[in-house]
mmCIF file of C-alpha atoms and ligand atoms in Angstrom:
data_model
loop_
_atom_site.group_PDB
_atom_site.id
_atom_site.type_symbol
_atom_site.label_atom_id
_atom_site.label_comp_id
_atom_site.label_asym_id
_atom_site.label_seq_id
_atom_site.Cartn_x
_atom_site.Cartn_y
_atom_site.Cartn_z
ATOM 1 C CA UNK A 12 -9.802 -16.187 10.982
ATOM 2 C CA UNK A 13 -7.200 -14.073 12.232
ATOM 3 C CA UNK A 14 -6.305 -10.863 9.818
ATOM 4 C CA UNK A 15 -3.556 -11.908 8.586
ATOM 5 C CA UNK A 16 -5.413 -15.422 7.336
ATOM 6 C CA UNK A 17 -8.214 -13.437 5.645
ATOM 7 C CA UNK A 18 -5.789 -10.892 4.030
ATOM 8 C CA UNK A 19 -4.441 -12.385 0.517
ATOM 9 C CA UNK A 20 -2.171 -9.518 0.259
ATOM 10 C CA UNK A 21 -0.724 -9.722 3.039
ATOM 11 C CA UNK A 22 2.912 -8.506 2.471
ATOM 12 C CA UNK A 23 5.993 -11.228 3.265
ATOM 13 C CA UNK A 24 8.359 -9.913 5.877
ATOM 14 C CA UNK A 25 11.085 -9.309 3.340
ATOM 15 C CA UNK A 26 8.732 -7.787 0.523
ATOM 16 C CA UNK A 27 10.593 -5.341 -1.346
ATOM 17 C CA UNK A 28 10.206 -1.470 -0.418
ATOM 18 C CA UNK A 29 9.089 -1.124 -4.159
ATOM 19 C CA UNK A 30 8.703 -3.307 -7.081
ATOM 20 C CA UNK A 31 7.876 -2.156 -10.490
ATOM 21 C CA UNK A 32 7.065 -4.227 -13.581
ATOM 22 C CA UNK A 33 6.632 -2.995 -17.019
ATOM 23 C CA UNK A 34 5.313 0.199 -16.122
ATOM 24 C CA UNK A 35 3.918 2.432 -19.097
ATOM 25 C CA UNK A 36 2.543 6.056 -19.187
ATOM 26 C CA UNK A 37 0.950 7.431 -21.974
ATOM 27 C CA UNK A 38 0.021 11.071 -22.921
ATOM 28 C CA UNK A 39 -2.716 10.886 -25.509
ATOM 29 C CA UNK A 40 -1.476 8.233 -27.220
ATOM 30 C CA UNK A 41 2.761 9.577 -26.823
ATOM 31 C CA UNK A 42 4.313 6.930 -24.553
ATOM 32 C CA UNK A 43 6.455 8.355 -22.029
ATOM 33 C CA UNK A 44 7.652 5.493 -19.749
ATOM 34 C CA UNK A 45 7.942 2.515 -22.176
ATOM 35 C CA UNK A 46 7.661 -0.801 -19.845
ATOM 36 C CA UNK A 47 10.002 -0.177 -16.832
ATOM 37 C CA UNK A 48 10.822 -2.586 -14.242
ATOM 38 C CA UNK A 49 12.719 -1.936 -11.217
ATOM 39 C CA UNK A 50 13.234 -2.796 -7.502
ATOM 40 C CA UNK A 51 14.390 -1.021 -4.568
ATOM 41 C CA UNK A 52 15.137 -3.114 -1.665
ATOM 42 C CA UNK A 53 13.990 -1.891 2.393
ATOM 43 C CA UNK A 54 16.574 1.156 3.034
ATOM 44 C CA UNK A 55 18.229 1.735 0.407
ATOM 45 C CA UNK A 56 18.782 4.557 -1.864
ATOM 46 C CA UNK A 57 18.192 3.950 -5.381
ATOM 47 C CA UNK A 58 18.490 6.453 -8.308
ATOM 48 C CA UNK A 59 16.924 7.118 -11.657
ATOM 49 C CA UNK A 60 18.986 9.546 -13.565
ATOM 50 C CA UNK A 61 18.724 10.574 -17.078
ATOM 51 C CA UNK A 62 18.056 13.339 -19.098
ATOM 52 C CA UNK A 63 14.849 15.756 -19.656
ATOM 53 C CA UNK A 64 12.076 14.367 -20.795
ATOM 54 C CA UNK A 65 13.293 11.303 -20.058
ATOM 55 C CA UNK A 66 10.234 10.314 -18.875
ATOM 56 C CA UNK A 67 11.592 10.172 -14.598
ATOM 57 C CA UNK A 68 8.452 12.570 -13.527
ATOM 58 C CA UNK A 69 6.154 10.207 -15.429
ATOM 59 C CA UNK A 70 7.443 7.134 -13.424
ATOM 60 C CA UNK A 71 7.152 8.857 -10.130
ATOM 61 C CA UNK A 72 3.605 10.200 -10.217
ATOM 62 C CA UNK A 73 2.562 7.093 -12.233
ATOM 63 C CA UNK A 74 4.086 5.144 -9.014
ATOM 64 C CA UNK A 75 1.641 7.377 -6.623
ATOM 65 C CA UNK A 76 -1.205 7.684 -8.866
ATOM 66 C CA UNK A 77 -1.899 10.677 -10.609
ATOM 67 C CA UNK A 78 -1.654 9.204 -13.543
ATOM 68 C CA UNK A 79 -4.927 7.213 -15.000
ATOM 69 C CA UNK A 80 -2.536 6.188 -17.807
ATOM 70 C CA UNK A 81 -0.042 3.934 -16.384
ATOM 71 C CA UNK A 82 -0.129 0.580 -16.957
ATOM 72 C CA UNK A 83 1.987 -2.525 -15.766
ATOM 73 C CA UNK A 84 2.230 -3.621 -12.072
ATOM 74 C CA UNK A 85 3.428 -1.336 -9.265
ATOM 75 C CA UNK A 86 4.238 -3.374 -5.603
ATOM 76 C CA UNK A 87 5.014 -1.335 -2.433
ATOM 77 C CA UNK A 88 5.874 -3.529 0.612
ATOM 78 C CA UNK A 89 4.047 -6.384 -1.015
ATOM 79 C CA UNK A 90 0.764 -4.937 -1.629
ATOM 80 C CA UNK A 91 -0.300 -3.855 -5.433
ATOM 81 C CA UNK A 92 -1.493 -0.357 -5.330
ATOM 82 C CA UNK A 93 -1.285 0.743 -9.346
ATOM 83 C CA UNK A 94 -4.916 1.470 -9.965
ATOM 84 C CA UNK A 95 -5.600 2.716 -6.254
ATOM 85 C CA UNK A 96 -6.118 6.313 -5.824
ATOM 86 C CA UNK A 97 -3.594 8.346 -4.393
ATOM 87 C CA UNK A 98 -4.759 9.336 -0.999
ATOM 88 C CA UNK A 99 -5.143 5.424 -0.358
ATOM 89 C CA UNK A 100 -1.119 5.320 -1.955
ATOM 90 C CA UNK A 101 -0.056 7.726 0.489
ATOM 91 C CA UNK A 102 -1.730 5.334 2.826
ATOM 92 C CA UNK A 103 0.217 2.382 2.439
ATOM 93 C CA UNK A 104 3.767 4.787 3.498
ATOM 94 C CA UNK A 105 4.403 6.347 0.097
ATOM 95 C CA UNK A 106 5.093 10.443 -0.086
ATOM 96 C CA UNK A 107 5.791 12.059 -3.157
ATOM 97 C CA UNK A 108 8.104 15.413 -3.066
ATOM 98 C CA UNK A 109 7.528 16.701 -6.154
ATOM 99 C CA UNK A 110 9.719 18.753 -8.788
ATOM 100 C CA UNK A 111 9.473 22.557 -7.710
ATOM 101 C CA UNK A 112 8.151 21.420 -4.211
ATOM 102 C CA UNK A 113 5.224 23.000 -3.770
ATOM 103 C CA UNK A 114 5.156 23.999 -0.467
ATOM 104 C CA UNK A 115 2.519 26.342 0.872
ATOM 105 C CA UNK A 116 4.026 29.968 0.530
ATOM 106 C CA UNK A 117 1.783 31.953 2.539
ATOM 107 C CA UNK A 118 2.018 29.343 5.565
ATOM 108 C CA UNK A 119 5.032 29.593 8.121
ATOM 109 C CA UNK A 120 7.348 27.127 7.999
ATOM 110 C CA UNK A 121 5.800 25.136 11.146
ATOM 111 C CA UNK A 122 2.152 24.948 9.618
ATOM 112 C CA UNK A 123 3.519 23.784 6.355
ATOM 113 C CA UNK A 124 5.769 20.866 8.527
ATOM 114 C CA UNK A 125 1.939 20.424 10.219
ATOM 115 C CA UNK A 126 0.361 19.960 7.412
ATOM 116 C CA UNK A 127 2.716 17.144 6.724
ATOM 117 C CA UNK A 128 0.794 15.197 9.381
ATOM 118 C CA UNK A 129 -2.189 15.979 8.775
ATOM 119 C CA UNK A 130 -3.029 12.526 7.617
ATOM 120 C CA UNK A 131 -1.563 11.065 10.912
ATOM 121 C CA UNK A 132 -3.960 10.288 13.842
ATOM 122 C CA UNK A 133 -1.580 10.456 16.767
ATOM 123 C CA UNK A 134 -0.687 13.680 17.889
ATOM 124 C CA UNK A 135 2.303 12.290 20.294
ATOM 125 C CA UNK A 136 4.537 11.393 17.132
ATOM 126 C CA UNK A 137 4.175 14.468 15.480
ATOM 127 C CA UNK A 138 6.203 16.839 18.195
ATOM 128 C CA UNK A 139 8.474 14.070 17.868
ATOM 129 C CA UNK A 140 9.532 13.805 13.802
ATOM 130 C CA UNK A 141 9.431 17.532 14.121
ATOM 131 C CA UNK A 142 12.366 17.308 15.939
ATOM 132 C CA UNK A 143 13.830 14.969 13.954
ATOM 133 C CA UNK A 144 13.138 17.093 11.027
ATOM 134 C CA UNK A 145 14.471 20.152 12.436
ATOM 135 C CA UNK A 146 17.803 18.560 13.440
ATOM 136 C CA UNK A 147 18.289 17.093 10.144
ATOM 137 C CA UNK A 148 17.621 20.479 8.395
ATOM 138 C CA UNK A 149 18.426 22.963 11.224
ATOM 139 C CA UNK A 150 18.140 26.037 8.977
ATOM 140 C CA UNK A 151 14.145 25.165 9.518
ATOM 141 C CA UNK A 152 14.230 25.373 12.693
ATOM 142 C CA UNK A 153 15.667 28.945 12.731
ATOM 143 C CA UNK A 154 12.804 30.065 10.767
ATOM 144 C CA UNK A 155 9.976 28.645 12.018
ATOM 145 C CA UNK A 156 7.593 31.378 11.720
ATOM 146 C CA UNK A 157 8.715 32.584 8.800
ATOM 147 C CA UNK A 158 6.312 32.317 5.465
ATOM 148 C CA UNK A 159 7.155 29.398 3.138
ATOM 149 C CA UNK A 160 7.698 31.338 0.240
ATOM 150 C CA UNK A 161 9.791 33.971 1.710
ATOM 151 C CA UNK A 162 12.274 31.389 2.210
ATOM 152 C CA UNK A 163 15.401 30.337 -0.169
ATOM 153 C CA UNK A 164 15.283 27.790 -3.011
ATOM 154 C CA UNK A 165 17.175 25.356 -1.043
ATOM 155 C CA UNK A 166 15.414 26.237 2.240
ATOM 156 C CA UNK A 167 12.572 25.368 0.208
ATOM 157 C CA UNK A 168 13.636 22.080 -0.768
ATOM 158 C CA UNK A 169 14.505 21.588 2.895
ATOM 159 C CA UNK A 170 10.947 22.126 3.777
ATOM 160 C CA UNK A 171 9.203 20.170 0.877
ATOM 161 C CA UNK A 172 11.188 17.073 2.176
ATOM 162 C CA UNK A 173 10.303 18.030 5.923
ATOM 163 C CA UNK A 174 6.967 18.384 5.404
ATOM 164 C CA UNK A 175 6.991 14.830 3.503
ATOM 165 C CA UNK A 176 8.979 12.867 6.800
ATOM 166 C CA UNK A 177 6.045 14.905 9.118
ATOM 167 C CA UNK A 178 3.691 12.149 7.336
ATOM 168 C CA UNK A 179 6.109 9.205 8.705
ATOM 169 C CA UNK A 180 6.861 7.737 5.081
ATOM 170 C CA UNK A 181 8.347 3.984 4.645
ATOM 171 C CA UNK A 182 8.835 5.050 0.986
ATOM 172 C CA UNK A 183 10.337 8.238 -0.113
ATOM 173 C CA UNK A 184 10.215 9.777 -3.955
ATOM 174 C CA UNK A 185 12.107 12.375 -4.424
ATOM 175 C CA UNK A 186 12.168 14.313 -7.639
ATOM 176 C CA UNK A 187 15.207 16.651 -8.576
ATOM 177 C CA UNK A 188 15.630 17.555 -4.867
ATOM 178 C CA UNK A 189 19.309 19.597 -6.376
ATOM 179 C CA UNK A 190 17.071 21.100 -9.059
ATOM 180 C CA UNK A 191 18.492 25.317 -9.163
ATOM 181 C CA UNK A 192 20.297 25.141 -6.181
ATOM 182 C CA UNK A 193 23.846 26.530 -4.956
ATOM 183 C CA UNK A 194 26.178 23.561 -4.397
ATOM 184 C CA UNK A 195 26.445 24.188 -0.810
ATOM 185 C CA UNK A 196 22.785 24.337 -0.155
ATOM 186 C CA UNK A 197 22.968 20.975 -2.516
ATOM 187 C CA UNK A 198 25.188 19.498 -0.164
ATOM 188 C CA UNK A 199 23.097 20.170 2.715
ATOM 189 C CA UNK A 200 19.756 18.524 1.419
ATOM 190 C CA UNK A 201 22.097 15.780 0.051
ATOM 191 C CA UNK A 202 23.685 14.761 3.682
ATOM 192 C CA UNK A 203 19.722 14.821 4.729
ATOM 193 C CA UNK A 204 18.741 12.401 1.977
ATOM 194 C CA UNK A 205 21.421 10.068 3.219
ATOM 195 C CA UNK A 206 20.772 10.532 7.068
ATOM 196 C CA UNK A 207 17.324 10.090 6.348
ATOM 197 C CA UNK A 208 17.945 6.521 4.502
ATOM 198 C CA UNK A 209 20.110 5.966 7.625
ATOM 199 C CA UNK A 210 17.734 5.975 9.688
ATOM 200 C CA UNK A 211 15.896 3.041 7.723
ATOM 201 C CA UNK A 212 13.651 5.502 5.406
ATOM 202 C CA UNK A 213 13.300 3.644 1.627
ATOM 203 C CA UNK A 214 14.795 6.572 -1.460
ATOM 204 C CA UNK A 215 13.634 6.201 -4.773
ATOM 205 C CA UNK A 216 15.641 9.970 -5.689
ATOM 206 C CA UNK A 217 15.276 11.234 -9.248
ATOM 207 C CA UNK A 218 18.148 13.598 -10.159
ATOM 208 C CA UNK A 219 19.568 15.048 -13.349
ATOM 209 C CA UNK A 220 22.911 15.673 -11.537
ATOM 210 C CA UNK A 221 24.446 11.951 -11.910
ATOM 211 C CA UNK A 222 27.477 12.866 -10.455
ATOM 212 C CA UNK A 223 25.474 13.376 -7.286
ATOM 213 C CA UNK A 224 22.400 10.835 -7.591
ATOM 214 C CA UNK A 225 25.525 8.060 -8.029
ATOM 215 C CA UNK A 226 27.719 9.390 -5.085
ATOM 216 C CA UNK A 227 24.382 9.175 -2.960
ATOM 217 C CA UNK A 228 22.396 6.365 -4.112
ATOM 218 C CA UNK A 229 23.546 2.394 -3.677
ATOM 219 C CA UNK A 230 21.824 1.024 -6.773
ATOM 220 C CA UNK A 231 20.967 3.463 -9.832
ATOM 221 C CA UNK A 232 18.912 2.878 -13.060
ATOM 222 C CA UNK A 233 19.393 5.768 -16.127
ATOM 223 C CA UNK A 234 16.465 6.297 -18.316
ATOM 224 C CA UNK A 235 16.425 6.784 -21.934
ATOM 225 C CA UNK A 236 13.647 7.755 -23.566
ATOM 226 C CA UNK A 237 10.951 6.112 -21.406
ATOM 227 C CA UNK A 238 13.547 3.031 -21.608
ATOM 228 C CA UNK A 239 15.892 1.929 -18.798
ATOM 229 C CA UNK A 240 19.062 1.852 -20.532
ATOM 230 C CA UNK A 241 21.656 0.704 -17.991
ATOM 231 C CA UNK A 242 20.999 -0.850 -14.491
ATOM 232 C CA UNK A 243 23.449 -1.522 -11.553
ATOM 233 C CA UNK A 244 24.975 -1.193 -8.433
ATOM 234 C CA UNK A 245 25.963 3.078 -8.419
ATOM 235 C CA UNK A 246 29.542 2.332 -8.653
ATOM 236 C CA UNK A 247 29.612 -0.019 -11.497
ATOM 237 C CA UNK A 248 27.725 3.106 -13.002
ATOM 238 C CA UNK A 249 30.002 5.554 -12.069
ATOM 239 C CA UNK A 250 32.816 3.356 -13.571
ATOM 240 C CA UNK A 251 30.994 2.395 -17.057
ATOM 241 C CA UNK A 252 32.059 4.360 -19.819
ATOM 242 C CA UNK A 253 29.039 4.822 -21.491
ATOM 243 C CA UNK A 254 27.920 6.623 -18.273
ATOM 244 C CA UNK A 255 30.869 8.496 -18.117
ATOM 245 C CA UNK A 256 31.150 9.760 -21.504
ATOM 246 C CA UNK A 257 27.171 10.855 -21.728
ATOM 247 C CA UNK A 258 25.967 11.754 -18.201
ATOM 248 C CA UNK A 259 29.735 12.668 -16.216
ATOM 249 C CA UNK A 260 31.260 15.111 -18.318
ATOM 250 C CA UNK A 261 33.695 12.894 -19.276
ATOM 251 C CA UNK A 262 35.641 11.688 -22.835
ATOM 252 C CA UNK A 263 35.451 8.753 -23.720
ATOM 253 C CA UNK A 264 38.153 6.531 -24.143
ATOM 254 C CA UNK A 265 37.962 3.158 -25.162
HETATM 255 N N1 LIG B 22 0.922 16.114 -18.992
HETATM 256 C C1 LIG B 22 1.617 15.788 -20.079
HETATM 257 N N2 LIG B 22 1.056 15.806 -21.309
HETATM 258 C C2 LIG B 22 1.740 15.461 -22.429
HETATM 259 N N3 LIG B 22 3.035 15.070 -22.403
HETATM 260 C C3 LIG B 22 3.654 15.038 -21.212
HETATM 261 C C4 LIG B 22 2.997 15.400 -20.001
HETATM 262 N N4 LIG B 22 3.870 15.275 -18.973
HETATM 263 C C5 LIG B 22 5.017 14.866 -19.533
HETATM 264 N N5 LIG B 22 4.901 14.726 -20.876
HETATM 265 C C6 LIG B 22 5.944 14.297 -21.807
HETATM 266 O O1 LIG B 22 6.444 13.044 -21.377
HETATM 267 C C7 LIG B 22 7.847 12.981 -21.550
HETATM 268 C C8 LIG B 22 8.507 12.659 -20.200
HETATM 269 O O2 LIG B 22 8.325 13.771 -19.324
HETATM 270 P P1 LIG B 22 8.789 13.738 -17.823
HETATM 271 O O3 LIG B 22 8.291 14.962 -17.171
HETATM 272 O O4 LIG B 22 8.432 12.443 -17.232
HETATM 273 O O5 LIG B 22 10.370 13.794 -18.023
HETATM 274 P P2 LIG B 22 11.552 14.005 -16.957
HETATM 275 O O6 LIG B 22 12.527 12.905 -17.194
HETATM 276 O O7 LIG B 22 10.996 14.163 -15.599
HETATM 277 O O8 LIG B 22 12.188 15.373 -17.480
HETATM 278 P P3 LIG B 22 12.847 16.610 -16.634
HETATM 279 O O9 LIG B 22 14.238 16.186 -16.300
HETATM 280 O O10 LIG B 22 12.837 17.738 -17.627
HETATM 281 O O11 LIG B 22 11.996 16.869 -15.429
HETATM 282 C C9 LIG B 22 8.272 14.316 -22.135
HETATM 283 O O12 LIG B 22 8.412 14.159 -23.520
HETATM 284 C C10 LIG B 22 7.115 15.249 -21.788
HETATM 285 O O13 LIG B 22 6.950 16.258 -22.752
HETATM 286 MG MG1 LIG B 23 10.991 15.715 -14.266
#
């Protein structure tokens, strides 16, 4: 029998990137993410905004993992992995950057893009999305023996997602990649994020600033209380008044 016979998993060519069904989190008992469900298709960018403690942390790590808690059904390219342990998560193309990205501050900037492929056997890709990397955030490559943590907040940022393409991702969670940056530092990670999907990468992006998760992302889902609230294509968002009144900035008249 060939593998693909003897596999019952085995993903259909057009599986979603990600598919999430009534995903919970509790925390002793609290429940954070109430029952969830949402898709992101191969490529695209899709946002969860809403507001802190919205429970958007909670869905990401219980998406990858590191939470025993979560309950529901998590997909990624076909295959269930809620229940599997991280490492084996990662595994299937999945890379967490997480909030305050956690880079390694006594490394240089080149081990810490390394380390990214550290799970990768092939050596000859490695010189290879370090380029790509490098282009895409050139500020990196200007600093490439510097230490990680003598660099900028933003710089940082850079990194933390440079570090997470080293590892050749099909799935890409980002969480609050604008989070205490200078808008033009903002801007710069932002045009990555979007090159990045460009070149076929899958976004699930997490962002507070909804101006900015909406202007970048194609689809967008804000979160309420562990609840998803409103769902839709990020322009219909950016044009419903409810999203403008509470999340934009903006009166609301109706
Ligand atoms: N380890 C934990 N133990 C107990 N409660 C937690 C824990 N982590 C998160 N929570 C709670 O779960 C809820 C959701 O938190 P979460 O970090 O997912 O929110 P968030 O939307 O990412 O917020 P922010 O925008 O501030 O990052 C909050 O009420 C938070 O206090
Ligand atoms: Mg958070």
């Amino acid at each position: 029998m060939s593998e693909a016979q003897s596999s019952p998993q085995a993903p259909a060519a057009a599986a979603p990137a990600l598919e999430v069904e009534q995903l919970t989190v509790t925390y002793g008992g609290i429940r954070a993410v109430k029952g969830i469900s949402l898709r992101v298709e191969p490529g695209q960018i899709v946002a969860l905004i809403g507001a802190n403690g919205a429970g958007k942390t909670s869905t990401l790590k219980g998406i990858v993992g590191l939470l025993p808690s979560a309950r529901g059904r998590v997909r990624v390219f076909g295959r269930d992995v809620l229940g599997m342990p991280t490492h084996r998560i990662v595994a299937q193309g999945v890379t967490l950057v997480p909030e305050g990205r956690a880079i390694f501050q006594g490394l240089s900037v080149r081990e810490n893009l390394e380390l990214g492929s550290i799970l990768k056997r092939e050596r000859a890709g490695i010189e290879q999305r370090m380029q790509r990397v490098l282009t895409l955030f050139p500020r990196l490559g200007e600093r490439l023996s510097q230490a990680g943590g003598t660099l900028s907040g933003g710089e940082q940022q850079m990194l933390a997602i440079g570090r997470a393409l080293m590892g050749d991702p099909r799935l890409l969670l980002l969480d609050e990649p604008s989070l205490g940056l200078a808008p033009k530092l903002v801007r710069q990670i932002f045009d990555g994020i979007i090159e990045i999907a460009k070149g076929g990468l899958t976004i699930l992006l997490v962002e507070q600033n909804t101006r900015l998760a909406l202007e970048t992302a194609h689809q967008a889902h804000v979160l309420v209380t562990g609840e998803l609230a409103l769902s839709g294509s990020s322009q219909s968002l950016r044009e419903d008044p409810r999203v403008k009144a509470a999340y934009l900035g903006e009166e609301l008249h109706v």
